Short mmCIF file of C-alpha atoms in Angstrom, two decimals:
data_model
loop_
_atom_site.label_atom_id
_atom_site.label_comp_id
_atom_site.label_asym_id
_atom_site.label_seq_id
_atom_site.Cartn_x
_atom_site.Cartn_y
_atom_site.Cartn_z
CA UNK O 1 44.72 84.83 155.05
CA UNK O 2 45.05 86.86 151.83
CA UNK O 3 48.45 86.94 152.86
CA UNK O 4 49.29 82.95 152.37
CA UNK O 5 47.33 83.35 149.49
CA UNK O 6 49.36 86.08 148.07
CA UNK O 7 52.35 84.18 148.46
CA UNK O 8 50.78 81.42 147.16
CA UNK O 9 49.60 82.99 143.82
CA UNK O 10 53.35 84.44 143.60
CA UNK O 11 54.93 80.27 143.56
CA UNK O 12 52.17 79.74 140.95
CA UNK O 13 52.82 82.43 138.57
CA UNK O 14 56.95 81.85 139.20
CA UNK O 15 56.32 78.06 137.99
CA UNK O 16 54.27 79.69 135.00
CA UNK O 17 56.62 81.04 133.65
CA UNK O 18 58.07 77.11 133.09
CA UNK O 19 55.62 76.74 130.68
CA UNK O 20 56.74 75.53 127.12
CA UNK O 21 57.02 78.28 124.72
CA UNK O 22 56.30 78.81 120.95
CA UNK O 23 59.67 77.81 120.36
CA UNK O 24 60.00 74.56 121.76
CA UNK O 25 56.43 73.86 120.10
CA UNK O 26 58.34 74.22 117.38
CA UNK O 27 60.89 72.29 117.99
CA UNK O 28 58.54 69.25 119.14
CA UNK O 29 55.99 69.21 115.88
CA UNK O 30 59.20 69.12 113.66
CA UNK O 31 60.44 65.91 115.50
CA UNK O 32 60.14 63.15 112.48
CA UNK O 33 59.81 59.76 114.87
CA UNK O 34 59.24 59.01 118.91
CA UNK O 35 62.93 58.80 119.67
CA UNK O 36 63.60 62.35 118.04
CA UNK O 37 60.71 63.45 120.28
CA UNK O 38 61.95 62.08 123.65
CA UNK O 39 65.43 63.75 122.63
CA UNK O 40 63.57 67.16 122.07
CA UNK O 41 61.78 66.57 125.39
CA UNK O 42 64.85 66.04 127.63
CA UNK O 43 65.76 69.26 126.73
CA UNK O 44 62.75 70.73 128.11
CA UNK O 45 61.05 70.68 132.10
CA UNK O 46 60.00 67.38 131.05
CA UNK O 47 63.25 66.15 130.39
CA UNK O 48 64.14 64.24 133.93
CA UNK O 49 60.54 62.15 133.44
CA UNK O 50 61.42 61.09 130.12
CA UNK O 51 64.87 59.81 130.81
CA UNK O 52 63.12 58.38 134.04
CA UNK O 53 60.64 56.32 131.88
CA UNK O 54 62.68 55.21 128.97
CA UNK O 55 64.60 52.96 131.65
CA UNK O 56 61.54 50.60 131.63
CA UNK O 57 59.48 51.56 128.87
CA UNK O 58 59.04 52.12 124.98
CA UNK O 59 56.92 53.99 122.68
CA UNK O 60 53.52 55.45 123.36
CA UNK O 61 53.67 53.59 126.77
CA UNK O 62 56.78 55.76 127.45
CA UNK O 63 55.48 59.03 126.62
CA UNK O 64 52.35 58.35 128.49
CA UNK O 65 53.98 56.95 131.40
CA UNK O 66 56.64 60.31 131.39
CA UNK O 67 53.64 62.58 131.20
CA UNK O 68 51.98 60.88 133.86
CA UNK O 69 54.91 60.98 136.61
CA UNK O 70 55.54 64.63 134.95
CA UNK O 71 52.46 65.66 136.50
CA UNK O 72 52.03 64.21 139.61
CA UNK O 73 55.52 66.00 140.58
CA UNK O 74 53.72 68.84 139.83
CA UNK O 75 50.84 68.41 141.81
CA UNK O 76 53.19 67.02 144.28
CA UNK O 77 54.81 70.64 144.27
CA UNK O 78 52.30 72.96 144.54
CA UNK O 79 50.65 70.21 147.14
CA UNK O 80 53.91 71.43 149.17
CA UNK O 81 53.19 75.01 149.33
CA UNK O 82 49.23 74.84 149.51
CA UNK O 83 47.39 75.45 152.36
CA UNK O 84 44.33 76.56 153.98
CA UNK O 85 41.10 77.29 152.00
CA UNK O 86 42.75 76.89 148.64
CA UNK O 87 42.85 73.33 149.38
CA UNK O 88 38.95 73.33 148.54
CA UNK O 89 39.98 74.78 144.89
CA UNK O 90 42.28 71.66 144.48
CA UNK O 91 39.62 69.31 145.12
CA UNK O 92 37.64 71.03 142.83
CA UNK O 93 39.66 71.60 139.77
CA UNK O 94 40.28 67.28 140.85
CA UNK O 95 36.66 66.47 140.52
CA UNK O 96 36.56 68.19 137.24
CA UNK O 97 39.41 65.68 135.75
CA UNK O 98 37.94 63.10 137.23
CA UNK O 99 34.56 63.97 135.30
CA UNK O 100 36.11 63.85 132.32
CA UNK O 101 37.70 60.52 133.47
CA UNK O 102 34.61 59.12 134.59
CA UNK O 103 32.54 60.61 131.36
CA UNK O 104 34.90 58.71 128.86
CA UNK O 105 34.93 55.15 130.80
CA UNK O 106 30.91 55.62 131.30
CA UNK O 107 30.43 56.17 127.14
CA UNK O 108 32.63 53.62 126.31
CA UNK O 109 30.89 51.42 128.24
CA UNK O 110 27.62 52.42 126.52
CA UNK O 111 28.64 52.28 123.10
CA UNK O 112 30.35 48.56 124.03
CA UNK O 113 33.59 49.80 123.09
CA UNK O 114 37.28 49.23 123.93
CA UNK O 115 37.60 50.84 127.10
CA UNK O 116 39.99 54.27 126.95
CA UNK O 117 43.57 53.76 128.25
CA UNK O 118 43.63 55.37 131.83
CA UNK O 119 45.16 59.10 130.98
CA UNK O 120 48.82 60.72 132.20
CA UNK O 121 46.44 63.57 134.04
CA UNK O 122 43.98 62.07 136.78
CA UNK O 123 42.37 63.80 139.32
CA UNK O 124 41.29 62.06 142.63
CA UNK O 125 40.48 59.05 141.01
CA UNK O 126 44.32 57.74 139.87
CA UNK O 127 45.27 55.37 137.42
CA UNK O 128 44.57 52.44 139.78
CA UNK O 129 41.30 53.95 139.98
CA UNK O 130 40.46 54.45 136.69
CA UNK O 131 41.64 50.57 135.61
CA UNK O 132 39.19 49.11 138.70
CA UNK O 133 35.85 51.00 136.84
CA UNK O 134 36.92 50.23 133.53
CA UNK O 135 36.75 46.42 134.23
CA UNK O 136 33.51 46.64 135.54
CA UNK O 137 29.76 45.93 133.12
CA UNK O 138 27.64 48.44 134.31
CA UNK O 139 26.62 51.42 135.80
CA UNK O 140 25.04 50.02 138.74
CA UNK O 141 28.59 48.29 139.91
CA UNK O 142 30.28 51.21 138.69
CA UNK O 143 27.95 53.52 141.06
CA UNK O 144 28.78 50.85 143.45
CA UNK O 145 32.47 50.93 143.46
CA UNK O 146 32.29 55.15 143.84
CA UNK O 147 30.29 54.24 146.84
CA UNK O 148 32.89 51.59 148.33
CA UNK O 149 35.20 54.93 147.65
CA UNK O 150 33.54 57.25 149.25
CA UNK O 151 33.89 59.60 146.44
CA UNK O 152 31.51 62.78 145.64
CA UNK O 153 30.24 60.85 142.77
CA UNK O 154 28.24 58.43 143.88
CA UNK O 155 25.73 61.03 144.28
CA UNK O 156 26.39 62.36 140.55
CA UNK O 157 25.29 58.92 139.43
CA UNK O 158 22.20 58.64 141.56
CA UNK O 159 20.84 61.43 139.74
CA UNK O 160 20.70 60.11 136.09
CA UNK O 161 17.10 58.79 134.89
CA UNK O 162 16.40 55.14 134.80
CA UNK O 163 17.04 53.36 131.50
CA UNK O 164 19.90 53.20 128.58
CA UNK O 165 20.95 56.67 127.85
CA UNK O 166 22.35 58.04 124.43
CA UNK O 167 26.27 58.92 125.16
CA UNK O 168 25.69 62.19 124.24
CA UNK O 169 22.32 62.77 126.57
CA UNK O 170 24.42 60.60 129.47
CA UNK O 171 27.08 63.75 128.96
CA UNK O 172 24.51 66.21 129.01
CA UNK O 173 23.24 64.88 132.67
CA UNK O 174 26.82 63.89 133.99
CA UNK O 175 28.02 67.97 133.19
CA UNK O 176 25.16 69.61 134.80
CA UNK O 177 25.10 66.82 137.65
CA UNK O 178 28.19 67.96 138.35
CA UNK O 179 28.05 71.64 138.62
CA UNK O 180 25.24 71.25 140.61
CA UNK O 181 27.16 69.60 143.05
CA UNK O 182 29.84 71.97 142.92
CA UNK O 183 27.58 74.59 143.44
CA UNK O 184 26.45 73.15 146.78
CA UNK O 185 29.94 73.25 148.13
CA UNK O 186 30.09 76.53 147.08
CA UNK O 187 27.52 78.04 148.97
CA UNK O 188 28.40 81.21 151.09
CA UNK O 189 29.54 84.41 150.92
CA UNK O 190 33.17 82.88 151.44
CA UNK O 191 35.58 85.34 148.70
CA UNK O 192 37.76 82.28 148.11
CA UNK O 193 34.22 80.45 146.96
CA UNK O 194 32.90 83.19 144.87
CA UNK O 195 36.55 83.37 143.21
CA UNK O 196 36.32 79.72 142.60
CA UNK O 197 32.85 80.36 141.23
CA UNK O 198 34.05 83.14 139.01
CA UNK O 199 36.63 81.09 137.42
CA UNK O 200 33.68 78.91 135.87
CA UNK O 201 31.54 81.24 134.97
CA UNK O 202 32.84 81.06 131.68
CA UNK O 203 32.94 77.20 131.06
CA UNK O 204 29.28 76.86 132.10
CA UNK O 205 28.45 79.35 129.50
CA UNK O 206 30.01 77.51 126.78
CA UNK O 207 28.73 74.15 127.70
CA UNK O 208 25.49 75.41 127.87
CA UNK O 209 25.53 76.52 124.28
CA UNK O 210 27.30 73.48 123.29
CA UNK O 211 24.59 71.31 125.17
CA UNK O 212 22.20 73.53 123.45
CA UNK O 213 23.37 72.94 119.81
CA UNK O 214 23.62 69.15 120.93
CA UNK O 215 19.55 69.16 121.71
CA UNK O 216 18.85 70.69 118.82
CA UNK O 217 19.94 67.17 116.38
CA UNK O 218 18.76 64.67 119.60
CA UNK O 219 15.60 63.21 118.29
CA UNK O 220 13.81 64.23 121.82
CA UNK O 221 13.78 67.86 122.70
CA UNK O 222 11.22 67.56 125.03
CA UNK O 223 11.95 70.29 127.72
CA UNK O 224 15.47 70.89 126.74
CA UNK O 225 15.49 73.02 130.30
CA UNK O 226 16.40 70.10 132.28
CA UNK O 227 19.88 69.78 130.55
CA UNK O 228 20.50 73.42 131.44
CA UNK O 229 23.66 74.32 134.13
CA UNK O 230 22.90 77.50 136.29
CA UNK O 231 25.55 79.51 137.58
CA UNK O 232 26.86 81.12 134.05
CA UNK O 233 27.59 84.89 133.87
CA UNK O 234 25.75 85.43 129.99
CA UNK O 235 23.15 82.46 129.24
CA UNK O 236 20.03 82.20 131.20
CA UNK O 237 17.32 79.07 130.84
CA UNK O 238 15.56 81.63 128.22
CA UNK O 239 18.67 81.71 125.77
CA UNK O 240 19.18 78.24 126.47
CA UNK O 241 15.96 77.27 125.27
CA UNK O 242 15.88 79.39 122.64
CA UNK O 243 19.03 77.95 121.11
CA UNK O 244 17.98 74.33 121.13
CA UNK O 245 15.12 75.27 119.07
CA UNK O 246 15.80 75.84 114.90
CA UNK O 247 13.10 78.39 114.60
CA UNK O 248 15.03 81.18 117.71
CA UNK O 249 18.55 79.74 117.66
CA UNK O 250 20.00 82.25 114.51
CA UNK O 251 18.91 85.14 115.85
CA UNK O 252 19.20 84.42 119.83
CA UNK O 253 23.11 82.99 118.51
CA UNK O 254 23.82 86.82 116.69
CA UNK O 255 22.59 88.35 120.24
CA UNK O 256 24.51 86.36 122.39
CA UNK O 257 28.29 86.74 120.21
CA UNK O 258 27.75 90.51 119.82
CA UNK O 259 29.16 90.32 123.47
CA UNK O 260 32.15 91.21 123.73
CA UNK O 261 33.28 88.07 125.89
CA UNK O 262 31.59 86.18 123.40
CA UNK O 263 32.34 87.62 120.14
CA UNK O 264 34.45 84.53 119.27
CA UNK O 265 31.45 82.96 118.60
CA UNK O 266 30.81 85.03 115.25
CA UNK O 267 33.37 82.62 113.37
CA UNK O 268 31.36 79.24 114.46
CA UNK O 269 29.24 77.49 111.99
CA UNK O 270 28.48 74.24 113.63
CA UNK O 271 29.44 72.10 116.75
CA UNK O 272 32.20 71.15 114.70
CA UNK O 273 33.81 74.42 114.93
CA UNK O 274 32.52 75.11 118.30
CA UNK O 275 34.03 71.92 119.82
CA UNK O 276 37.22 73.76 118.55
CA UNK O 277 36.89 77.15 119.97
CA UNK O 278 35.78 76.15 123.33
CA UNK O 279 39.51 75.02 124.73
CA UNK O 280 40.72 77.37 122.92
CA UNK O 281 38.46 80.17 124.84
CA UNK O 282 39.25 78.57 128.30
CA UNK O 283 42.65 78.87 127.91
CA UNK O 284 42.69 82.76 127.15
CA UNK O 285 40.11 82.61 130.11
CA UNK O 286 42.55 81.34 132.50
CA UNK O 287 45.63 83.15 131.34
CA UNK O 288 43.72 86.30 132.24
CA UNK O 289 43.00 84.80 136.06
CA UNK O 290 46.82 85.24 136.10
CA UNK O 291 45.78 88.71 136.12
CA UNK O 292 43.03 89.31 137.43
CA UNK O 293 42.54 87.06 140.38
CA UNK O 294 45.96 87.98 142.48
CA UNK O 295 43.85 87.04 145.55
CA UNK O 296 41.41 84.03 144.67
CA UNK O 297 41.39 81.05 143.38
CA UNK O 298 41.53 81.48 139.91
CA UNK O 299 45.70 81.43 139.60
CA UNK O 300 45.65 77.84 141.60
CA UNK O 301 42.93 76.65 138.99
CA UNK O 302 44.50 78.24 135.67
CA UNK O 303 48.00 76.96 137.12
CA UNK O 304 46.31 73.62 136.97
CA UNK O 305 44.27 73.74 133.60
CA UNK O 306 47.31 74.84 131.63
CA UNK O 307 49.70 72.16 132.72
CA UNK O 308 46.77 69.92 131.87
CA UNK O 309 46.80 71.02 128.26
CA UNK O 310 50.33 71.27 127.47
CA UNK O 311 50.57 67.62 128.77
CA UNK O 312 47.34 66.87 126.69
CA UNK O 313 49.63 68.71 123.16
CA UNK O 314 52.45 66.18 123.72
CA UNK O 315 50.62 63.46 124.25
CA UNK O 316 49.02 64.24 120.93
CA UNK O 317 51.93 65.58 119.03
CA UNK O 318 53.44 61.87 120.37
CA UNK O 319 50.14 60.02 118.33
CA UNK O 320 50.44 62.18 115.17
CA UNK O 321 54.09 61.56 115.12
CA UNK O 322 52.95 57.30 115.66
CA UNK O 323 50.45 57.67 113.22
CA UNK O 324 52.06 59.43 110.81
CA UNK O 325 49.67 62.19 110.63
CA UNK O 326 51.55 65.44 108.96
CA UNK O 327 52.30 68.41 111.65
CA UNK O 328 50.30 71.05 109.68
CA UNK O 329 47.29 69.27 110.39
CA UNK O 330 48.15 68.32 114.04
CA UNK O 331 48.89 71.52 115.02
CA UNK O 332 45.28 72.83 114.09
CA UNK O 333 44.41 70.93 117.29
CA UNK O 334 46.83 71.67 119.67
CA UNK O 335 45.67 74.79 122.58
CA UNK O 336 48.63 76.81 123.13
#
């Protein structure tokens, strides 16, 4: 078994190495309109999907639609290779796109909004999917249709409280719904589940603190506990609560970044800044599971994550370039 997943982890960490470098970063903030950034694309990995989408398409819809087929090849790939227990890690790292997915239809739909555009990277709910819930009015046919799927979900939504919830507050319950659930098909002594585990250690941490920082300005903080995730490696229910209340959160915040997986913390200020760091974090997170998780999980999952921002960079270096936003400023938000 740790065999397959050996060689496994070896295909990974070959494709990489595929990933766009500083260079051709570069090369794609300096291109001045959409056609000068398709041209700089063909002459990267993403280069047959472009000219592949230009045949039909235009614009935005282009890029998005070249990003899109871009990475279902890729999932399509390592789908090839993968086998066996990792296939559990797949699913997973899917459910977690598909929260975000789900997370961004479900506050639009609160806040009576245009509906998002389905994205290029989907999980197990595709683009078909994600066009069928965004038609629908509420969360009751939405829970519905999840059901009609037979998706993991449908539980997720059974367990928010009755009534119209604040976007942020509906976030709050969606995130720790979910790792709750995760957490139940996790259970065991299993390595390849503790490695999956492992890799999220991290992530829960951060949300927590964001979630915690996000209590602190809701106008009820009444037992702030019940938005807190278990399963983190550094913040307990204690710190939690103590950083969703104004009088503890200074000095419980100087604790908590004087450790040393932490310490990036010492530059925030706000949620603002926080909302920055926190990709910015997971990504050196999961370039280290390169490293340190030959055998688990991690590489399938940080193989995954990556591809999922550098598709996430172009697709926003594509909108400054539409919008006319400067690249100085753009690149401030780009995770690479």
């Amino acid at each position: 078994m740790s065999a397959d997943i050996g060689y496994i982890n070896a295909r990974l960490k070959g494709m990489h190495s595929r990933f766009l470098k500083d260079k051709d970063w570069e090369e794609l903030l300096n291109a001045y309109s959409l056609e000068d950034l398709f041209s700089r694309l063909k002459k990267t990995i993403y280069g047959e999907q472009v000219e592949e989408s230009l045949q039909e398409k235009s614009g935005l819809e282009a890029l998005d639609h070249a990003l899109s087929l871009h990475w279902m090849q890729t999932v399509l790939k390592v789908q090839s290779f993968l086998k066996g227990p990792l296939t559990l890690a797949l699913n997973a790292y899917f459910w977690r796109i598909d929260l975000a997915n789900l997370k961004a239809i479900l506050i639009a739909l609160i806040k009576g909004v245009e509906m998002p555009e389905a994205p290029p990277v989907v999980g197990t709910l595709n683009r078909y999917h994600l066009e069928e819930l965004a038609r629908l009015k509420d969360l009751k046919q939405i829970k519905n249709m999840l059901v009609a799927w037979g998706h993991p979900f449908r539980e997720l939504l059974s367990t928010l409280p009755e009534g119209t919830l604040e976007p942020k507050t509906l976030e709050l319950f969606l995130e720790k719904g979910f790792f709750q659930m995760i957490r139940k098909k996790l259970k065991g002594p299993f390595s390849l589940k503790a490695s999956i585990r492992n890799y999220w250690k991290m992530e829960v941490d951060l949300l927590n603190i964001r979630s915690a920082l996000f209590l602190e300005n809701l106008p009820d903080r009444s037992n702030p506990e019940k938005f807190f995730i278990p399963g983190g490696r550094f913040i307990g229910v204690t710190e939690f609560v103590r950083l969703s209340n104004k009088n503890f959160k200074e000095t419980t915040w100087r604790r908590i970044a004087r450790i040393e997986d932490m310490r990036i913390l010492q530059s925030v200020k706000g949620i603002e800044d926080l909302e920055r760091i926190i990709p910015r974090k997971r990504l050196e997170n999961l370039r280290r599971r390169y490293r340190v998780d030959p055998l688990g999980a991690g590489v399938l999952m940080a193989f995954l994550e990556e591809k999922e921002f550098e598709i996430t960079n172009i697709r926003l270096i594509g909108r400054s370039i539409y919008y006319q936003i400067p690249p100085t400023e753009v690149k401030a938000y780009l995770v690479i």
